Coordinates of C-alpha atoms in Angstrom, one line a residue:
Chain A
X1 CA 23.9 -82.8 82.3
X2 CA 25.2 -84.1 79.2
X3 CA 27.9 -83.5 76.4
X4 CA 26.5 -85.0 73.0
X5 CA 28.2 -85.0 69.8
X6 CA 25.3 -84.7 66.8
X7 CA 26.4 -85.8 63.5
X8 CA 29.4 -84.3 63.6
X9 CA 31.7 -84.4 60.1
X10 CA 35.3 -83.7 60.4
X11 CA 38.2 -82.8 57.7
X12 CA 41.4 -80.6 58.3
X13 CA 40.8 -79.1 55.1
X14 CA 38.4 -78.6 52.2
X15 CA 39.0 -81.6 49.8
X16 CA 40.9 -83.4 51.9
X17 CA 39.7 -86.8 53.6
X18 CA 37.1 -86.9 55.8
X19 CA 38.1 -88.6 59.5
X20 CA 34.9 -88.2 61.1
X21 CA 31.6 -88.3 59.0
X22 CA 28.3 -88.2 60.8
X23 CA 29.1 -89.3 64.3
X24 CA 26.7 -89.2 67.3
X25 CA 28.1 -90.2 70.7
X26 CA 26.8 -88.5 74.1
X27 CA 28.0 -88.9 77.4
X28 CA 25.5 -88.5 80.6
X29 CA 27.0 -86.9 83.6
X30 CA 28.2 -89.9 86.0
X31 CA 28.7 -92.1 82.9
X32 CA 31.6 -93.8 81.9
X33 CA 32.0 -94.3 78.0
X34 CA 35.1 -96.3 76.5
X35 CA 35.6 -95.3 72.5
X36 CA 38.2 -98.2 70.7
X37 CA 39.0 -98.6 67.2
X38 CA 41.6 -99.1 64.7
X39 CA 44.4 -96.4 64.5
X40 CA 43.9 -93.6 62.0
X41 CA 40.1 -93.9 62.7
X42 CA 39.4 -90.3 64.6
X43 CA 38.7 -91.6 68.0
X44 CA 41.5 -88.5 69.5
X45 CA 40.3 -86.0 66.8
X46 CA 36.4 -86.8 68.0
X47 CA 37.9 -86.5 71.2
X48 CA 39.4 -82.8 70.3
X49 CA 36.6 -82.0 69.1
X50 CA 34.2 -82.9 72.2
X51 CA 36.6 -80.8 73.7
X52 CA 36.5 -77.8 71.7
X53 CA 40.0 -77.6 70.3
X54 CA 38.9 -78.4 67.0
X55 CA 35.7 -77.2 65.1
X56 CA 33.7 -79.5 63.3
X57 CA 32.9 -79.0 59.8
X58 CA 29.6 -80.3 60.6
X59 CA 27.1 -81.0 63.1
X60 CA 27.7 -79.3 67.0
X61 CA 28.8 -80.1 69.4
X62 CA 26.2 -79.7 73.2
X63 CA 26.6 -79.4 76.1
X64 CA 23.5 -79.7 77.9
X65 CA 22.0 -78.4 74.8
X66 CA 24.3 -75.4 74.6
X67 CA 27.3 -75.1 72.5
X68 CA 30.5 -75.3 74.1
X69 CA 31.7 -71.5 75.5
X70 CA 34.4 -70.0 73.7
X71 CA 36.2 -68.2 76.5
X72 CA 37.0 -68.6 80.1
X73 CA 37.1 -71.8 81.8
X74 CA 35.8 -75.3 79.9
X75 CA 33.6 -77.2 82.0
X76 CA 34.9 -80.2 79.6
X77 CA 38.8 -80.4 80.1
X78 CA 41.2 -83.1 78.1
X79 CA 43.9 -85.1 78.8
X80 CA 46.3 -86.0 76.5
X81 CA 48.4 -89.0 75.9
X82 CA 52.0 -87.4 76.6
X83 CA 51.8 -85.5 80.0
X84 CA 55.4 -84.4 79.1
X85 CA 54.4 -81.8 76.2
X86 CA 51.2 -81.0 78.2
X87 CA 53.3 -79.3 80.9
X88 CA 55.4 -76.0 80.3
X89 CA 58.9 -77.5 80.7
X90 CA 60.0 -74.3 81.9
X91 CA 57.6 -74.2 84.8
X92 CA 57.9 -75.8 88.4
X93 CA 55.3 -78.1 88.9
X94 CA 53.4 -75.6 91.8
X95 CA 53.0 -73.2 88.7
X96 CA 51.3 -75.7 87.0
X97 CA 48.8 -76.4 89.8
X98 CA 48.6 -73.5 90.7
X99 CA 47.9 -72.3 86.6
X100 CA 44.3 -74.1 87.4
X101 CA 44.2 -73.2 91.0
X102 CA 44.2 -76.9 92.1
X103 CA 47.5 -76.3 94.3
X104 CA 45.2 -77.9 97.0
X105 CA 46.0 -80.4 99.9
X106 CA 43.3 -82.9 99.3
X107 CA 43.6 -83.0 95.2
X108 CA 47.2 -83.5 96.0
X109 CA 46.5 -86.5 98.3
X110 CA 43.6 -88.2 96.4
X111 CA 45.7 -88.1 93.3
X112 CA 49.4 -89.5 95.3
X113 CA 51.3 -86.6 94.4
X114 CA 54.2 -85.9 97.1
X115 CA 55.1 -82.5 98.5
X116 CA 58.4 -82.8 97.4
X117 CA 57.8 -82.9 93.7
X118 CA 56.1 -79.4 93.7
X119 CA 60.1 -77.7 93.6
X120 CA 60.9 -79.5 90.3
X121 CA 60.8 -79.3 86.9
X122 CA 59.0 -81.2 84.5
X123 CA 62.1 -83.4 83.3
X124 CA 62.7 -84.3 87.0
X125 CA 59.3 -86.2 87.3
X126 CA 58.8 -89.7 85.4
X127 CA 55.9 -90.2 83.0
X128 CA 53.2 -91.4 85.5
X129 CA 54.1 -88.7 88.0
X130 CA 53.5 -85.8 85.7
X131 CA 50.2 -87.8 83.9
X132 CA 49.3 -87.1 87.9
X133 CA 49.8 -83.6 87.9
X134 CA 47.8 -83.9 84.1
X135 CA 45.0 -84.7 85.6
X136 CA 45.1 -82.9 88.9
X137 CA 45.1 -79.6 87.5
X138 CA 41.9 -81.1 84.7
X139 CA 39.5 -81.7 88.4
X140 CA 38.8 -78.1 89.3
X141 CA 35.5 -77.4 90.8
X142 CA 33.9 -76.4 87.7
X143 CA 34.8 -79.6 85.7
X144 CA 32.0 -81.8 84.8
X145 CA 33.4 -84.2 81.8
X146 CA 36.7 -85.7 81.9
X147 CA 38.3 -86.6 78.1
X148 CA 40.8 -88.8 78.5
X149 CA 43.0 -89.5 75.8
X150 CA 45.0 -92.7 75.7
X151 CA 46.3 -91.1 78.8
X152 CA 47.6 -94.1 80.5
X153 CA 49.3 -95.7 77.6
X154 CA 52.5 -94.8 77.6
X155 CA 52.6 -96.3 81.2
X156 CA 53.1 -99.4 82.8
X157 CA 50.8 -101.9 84.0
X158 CA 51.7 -100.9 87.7
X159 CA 51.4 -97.2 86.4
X160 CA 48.3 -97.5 84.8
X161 CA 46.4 -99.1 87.4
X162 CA 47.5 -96.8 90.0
X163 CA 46.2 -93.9 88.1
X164 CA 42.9 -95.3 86.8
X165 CA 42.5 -96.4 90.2
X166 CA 43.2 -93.0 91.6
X167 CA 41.0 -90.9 88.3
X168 CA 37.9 -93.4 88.8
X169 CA 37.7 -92.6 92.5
X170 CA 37.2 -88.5 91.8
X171 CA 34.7 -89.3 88.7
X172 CA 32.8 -91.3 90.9
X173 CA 32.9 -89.0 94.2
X174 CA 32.4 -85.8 91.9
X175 CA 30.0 -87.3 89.5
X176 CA 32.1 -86.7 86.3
X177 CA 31.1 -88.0 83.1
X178 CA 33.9 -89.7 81.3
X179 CA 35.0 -90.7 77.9
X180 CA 38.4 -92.0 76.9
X181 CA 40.0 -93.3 74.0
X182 CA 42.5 -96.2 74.0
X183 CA 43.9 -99.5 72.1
X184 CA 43.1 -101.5 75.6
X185 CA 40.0 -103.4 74.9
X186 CA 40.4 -105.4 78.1
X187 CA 40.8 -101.7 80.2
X188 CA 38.3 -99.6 78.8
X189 CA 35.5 -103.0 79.4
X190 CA 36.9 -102.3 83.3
X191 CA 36.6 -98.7 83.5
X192 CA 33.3 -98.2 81.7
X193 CA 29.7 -98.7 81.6
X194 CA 29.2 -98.6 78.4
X195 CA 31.9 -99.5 75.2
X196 CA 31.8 -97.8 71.7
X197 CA 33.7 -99.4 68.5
X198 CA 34.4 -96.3 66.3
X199 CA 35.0 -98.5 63.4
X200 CA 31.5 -99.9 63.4
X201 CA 30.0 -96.4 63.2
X202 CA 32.0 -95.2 60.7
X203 CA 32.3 -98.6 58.6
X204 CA 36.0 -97.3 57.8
X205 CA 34.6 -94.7 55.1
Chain B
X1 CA 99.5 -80.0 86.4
X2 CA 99.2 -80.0 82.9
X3 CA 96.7 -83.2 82.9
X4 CA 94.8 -81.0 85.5
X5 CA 94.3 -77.9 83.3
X6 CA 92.5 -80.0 80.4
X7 CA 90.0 -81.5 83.3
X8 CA 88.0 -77.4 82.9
X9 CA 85.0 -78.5 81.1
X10 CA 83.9 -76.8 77.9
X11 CA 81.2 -75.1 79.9
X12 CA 83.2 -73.6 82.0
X13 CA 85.8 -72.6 79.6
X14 CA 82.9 -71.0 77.9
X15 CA 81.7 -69.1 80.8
X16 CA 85.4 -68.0 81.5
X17 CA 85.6 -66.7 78.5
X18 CA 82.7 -64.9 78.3
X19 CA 83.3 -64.0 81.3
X20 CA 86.9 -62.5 80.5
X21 CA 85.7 -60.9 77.0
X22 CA 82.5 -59.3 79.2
X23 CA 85.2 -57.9 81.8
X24 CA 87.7 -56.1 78.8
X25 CA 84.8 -54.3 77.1
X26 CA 83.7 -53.0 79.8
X27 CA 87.3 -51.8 80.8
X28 CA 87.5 -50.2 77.6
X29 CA 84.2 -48.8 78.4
X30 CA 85.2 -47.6 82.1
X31 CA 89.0 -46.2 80.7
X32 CA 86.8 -44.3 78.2
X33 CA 84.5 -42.3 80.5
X34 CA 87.5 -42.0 83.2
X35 CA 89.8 -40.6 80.9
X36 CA 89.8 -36.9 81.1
X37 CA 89.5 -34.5 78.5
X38 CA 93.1 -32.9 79.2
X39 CA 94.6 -36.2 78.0
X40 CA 93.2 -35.5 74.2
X41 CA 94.4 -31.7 74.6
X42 CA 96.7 -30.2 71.3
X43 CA 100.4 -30.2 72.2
X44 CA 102.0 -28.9 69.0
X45 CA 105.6 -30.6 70.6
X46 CA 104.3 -33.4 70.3
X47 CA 102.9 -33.4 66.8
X48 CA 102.5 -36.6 64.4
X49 CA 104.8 -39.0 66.3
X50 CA 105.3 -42.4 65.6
X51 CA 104.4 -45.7 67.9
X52 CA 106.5 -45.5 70.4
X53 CA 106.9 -46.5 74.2
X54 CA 105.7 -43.3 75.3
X55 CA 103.0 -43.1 72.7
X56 CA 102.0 -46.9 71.8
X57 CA 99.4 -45.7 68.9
X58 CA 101.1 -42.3 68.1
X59 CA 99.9 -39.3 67.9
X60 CA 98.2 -37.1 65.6
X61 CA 98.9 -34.2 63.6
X62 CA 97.9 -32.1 66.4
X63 CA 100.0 -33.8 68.9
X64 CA 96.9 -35.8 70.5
X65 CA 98.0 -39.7 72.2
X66 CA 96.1 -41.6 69.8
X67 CA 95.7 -44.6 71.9
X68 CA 93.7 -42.0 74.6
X69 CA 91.5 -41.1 72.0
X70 CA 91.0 -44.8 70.4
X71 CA 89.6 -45.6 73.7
X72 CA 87.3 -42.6 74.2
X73 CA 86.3 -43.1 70.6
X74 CA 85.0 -46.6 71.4
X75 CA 84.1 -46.1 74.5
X76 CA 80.9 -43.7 72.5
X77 CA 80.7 -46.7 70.2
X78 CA 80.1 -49.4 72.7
X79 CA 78.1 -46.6 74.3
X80 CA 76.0 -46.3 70.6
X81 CA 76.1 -50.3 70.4
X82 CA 74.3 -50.8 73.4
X83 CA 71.4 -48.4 73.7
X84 CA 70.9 -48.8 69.7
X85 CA 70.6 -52.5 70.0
X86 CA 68.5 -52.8 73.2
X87 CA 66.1 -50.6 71.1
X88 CA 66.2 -52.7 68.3
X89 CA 65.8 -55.8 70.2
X90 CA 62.9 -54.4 71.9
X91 CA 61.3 -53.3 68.9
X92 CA 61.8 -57.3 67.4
X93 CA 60.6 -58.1 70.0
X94 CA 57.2 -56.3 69.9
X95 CA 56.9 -56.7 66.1
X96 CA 57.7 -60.9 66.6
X97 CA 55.4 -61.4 69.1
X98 CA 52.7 -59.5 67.9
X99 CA 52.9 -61.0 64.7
X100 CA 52.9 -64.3 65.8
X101 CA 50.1 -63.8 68.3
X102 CA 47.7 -61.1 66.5
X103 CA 45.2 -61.7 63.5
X104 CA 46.8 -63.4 60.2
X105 CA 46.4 -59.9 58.8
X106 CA 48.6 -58.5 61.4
X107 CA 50.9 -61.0 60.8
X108 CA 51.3 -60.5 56.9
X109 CA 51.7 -56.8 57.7
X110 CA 54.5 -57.4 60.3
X111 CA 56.2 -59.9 57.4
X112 CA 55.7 -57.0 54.7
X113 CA 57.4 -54.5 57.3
X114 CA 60.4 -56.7 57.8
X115 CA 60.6 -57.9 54.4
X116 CA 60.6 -53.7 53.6
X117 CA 63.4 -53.2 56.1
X118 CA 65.5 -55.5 54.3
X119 CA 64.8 -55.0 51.1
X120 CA 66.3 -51.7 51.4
X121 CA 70.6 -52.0 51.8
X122 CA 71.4 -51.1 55.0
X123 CA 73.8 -48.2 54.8
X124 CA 71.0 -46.3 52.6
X125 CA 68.4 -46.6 55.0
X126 CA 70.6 -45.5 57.4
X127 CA 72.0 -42.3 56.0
X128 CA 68.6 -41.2 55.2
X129 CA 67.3 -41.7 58.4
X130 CA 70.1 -40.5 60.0
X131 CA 70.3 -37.6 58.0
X132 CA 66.5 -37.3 58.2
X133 CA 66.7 -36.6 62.1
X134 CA 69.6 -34.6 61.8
X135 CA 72.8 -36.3 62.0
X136 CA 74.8 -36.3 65.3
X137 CA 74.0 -39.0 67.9
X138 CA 70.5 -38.8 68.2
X139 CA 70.1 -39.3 64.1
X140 CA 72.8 -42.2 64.3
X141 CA 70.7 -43.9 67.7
X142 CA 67.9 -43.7 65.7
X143 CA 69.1 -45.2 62.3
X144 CA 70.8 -48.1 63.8
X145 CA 67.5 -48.8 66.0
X146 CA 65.2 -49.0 63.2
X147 CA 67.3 -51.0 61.1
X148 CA 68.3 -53.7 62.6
X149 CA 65.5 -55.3 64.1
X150 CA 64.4 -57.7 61.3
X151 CA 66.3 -60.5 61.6
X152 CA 65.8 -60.9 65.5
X153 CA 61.9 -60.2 64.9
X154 CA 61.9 -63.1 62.5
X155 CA 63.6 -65.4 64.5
X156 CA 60.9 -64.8 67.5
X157 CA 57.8 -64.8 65.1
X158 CA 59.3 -68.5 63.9
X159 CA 59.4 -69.2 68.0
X160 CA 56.4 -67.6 69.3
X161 CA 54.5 -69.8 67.0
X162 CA 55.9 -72.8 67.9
X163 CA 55.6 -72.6 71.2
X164 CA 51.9 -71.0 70.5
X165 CA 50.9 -74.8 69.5
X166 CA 52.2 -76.5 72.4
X167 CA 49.5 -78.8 74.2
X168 CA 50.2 -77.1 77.5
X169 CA 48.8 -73.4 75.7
X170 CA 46.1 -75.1 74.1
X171 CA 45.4 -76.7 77.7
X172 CA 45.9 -73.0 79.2
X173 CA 43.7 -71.8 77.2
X174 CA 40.7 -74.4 78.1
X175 CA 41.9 -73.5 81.3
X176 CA 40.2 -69.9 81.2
X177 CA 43.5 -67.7 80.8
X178 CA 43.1 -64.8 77.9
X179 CA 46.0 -64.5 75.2
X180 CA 47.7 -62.0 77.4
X181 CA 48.2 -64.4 80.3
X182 CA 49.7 -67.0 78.2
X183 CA 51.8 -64.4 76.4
X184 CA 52.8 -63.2 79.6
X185 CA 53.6 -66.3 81.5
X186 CA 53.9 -69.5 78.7
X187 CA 55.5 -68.0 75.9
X188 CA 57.8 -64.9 76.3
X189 CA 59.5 -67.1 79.7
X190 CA 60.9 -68.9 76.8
X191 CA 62.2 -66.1 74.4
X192 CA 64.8 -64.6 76.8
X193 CA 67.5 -66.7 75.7
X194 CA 66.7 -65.9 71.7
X195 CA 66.5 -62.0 73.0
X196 CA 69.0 -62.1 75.2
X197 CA 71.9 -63.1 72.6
X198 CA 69.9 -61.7 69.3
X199 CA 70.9 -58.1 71.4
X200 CA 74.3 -59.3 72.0
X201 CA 74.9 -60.4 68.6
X202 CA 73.4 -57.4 66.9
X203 CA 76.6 -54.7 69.1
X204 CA 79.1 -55.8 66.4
X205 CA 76.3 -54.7 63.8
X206 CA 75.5 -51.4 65.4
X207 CA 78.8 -50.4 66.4
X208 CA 80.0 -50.9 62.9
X209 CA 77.4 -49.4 61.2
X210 CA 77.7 -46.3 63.5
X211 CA 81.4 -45.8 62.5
X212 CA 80.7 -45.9 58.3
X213 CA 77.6 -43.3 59.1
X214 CA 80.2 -41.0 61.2
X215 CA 83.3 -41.9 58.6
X216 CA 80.8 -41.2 55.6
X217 CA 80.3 -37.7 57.6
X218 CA 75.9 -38.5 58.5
X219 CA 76.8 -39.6 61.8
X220 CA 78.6 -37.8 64.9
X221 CA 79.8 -34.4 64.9
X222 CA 83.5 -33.5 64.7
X223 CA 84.6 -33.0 67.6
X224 CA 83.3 -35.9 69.3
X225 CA 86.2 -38.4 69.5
X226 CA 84.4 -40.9 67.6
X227 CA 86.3 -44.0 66.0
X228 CA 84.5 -42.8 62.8
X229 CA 85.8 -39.7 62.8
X230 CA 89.6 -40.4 63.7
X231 CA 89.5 -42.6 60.5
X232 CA 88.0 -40.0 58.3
X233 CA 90.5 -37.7 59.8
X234 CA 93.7 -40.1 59.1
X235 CA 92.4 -40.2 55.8
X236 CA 94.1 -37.2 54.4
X237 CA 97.4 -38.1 56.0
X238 CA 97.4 -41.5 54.8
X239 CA 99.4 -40.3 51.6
X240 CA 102.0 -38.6 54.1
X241 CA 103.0 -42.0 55.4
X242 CA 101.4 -41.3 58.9
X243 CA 100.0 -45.0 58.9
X244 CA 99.2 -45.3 62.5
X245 CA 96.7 -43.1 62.7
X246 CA 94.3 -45.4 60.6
X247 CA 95.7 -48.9 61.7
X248 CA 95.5 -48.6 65.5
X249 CA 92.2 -47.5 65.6
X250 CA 90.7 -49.6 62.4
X251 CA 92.5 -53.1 64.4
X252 CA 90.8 -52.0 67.4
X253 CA 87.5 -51.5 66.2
X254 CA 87.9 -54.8 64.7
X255 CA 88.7 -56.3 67.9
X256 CA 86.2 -54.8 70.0
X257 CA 83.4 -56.3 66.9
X258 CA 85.5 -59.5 67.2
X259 CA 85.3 -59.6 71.3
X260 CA 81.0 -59.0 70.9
X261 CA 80.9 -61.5 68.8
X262 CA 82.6 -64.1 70.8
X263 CA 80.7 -63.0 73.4
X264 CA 77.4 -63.8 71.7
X265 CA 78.7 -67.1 70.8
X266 CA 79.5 -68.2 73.9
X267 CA 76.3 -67.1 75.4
X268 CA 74.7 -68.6 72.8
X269 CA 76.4 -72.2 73.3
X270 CA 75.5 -71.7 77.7
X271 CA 71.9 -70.8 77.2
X272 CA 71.3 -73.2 74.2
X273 CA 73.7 -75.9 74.4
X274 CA 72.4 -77.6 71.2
X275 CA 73.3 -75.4 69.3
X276 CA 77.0 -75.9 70.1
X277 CA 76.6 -79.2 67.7
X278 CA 75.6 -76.7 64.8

């Protein structure tokens, strides 16, 4: 299985800039892919797009030769860089397990997330713990690419290594394909196989 | 002691309050409904007294206790406030969420109805429709209910969407649940405290506009004690000096939109505390 982006072009708007202009990036199921640049480059909106939260203007988007479905559960789920605004604040963290149907003992344990957080709110959980929950609820059964989007950076180091620690052991026992973006040069040579410089592709144009 | 009364904090001086103001309207309410009929009976002895112990408001030319009848009279309008506004606040928030949530077409249709609904003053719309479904109390339900909606439906539209481009719906959505489910469970969760006082706030509107319709003679019948009516009444007796039979009941329909008010506010400052600092 594969996700592939093919030539993909992307603008917000007729006339307006392009951010992404003929891009071609695929990730193989089991695969780890690291995608670094220069802010303002594209590297979250490709991202959104592999997802299929944007449309590009462009190209398509496969995956395994199929376009991405429209409805019902997405077999390529995101994670985003603030796990704070990813999480209903008005919602007790069970809910939000439980909105995927990952409120499940051994998802709970693999990730380090402690009974006693399930009775509170978001605002009651720090960063990392809720970036925990983040990607809990993204590992459901019928997941096969993980997109993670600078999700450990507003971490720290301690942080950060916990939870790639803890993410890398499910993609490698489920066989997930990943692809994240980040600034970390040093981290994404440790996490993945393989290294992509968007600014190279693009040439800054 | 006196250091220890300033130590209540604003929140619970604002409960209190509301809490107080919550407890007299509904008194008024309660003494309204209780209060029987043979209390508002003609007594020709008794006929256009002044305020007095006996009679605090005075009584009328017919030798009715005005303050009896001030209280039945808004006792009907709290009565017309409350199932007139719940209506209307439903109906914003149908009309909100639906044009937040439905096609852009949809949408510009919802914004041309409200923008229709205003455009239109307010006490015209509401004698024709009153008038329209035949006056009395069913005509003036109906009038206030379908007029004052838009403001509250505009308010949730502005929310609806906001909350609509939240990461966690777009991650909801990825996550297999239809439109529904996230209407349901994401987004109207966080409208109850823009519904809850937008309904509060809108009694002073409704209860007002239900006393011009029944003073400008569109709205309840006669011989329901209606604040309207005892002003339209003390009208032609104005010129005879009989002054109280306007001021009581006009100050106390004044109040009672004063109290609702309060009421909203304070609400309004416990479920939203920022906008205390407004």
């Amino acid at each position: 299985m594969r996700l592939e982006a093919k030539n993909v072009s992307f603008r917000y708007r007729e006339h307006s800039p392009w951010i992404l202009r003929e891009i071609s990036l695929s990730v193989e199921k089991g695969e780890r892919v690291g995608l670094v640049g220069p802010s303002g480059y594209g590297k979250s909106t490709l991202l959104r797009l592999m997802g299929g939260y944007l449309k590009p203007a462009s190209g398509e988007i496969l995956l395994d030769g199929k376009p991405l479905p429209q409805k019902g559960v997405c077999p390529v789920q995101l994670i985003y860089q603030h796990p704070e605004k990813a999480i209903n604040p008005r919602w007790k963290m069970k809910k939000v397990l439980e909105e995927s149907g990952m409120f499940r003992r051994e998802i709970m344990e693999a990730l380090g997330i402690e009974e006693e957080w399930l009775s509170r709110y978001p605002r009651e959980l720090s960063g990392g713990e809720l970036q925990r929950f983040c990607v809990a609820r993204s590992l459901f059964e019928g997941t096969q690419f993980l997109l993670a989007d600078e999700m450990s950076t507003m971490l720290d180091v301690i942080t950060q290594a916990q939870i790639w620690n803890l993410v890398l052991k499910e993609v490698e026992q489920r066989q997930l394909g990943l692809l994240m973006v980040t600034h970390n040069r040093a981290l994404a040579d440790r996490v993945c196989q393989r290294v992509v410089e968007l600014s190279v592709e693009t040439d800054g144009e | 002691m006196k250091h220890k009364a300033f130590k209540i904090n604003r929140r619970t001086r604002t409960i209190a309050a509301a809490a107080m103001i919550a407890a007299v309207l509904a008194g008024i309410f309660l003494a309204g409904v209780l209060l029987g009929d043979e209390l508002v009976q003609a007594d020709f002895s008794q006929k256009g007294l002044q305020p007095s112990w006996e009679h605090p408001f005075g009584t009328d030319l017919l030798g009715r206790d005005m303050l009896v009848r001030t209280v039945k009279g808004l006792s009907i309008s709290i009565i017309v406030g409350t199932v007139a506004s719940s209506v209307s606040a439903v109906i914003a928030l149908i009309v909100g969420v639906a044009a937040a949530t439905g096609s852009t077409k949809l949408d510009h249709f919802m914004n041309w109805l409200i923008d229709l609904v205003m455009g239109i003053p307010h006490t015209v719309l509401l004698i024709l429709i009153a008038f329209a479904c035949g006056k009395g109390l069913k005509g003036v339900l109906i009038g206030v209910a379908v007029t004052h909606w838009t403001g509250l439906a505009r308010i949730i539209r502005s929310e609806v969407l906001q909350i609509r481009s939240q990461q966690y719906i777009e991650v909801s959505r990825k996550l297999g649940h239809s439109s529904w489910w996230i209407t349901g469970k994401h987004i109207l969760p966080h409208m109850v405290p823009q519904f809850l006082i937008g309904l509060i706030l809108m009694f002073p509107h409704a209860i007002m506009h239900e006393s011009s319709l029944t003073f400008l003679g569109f709205g309840l019948s006669p011989e329901q004690p209606a604040i309207g009516i005892i002003l339209s009444e003390s009208m032609k007796y104005l010129s005879t000096g009989a002054w109280w039979l306007a001021f009581f009941p006009g100050l106390m329909l004044v109040v009672i939109v004063l109290l609702f008010d309060r009421l909203g506010e304070n609400l309004k400052k416990i479920m939203d505390p920022y906008s205390a600092h407004e």
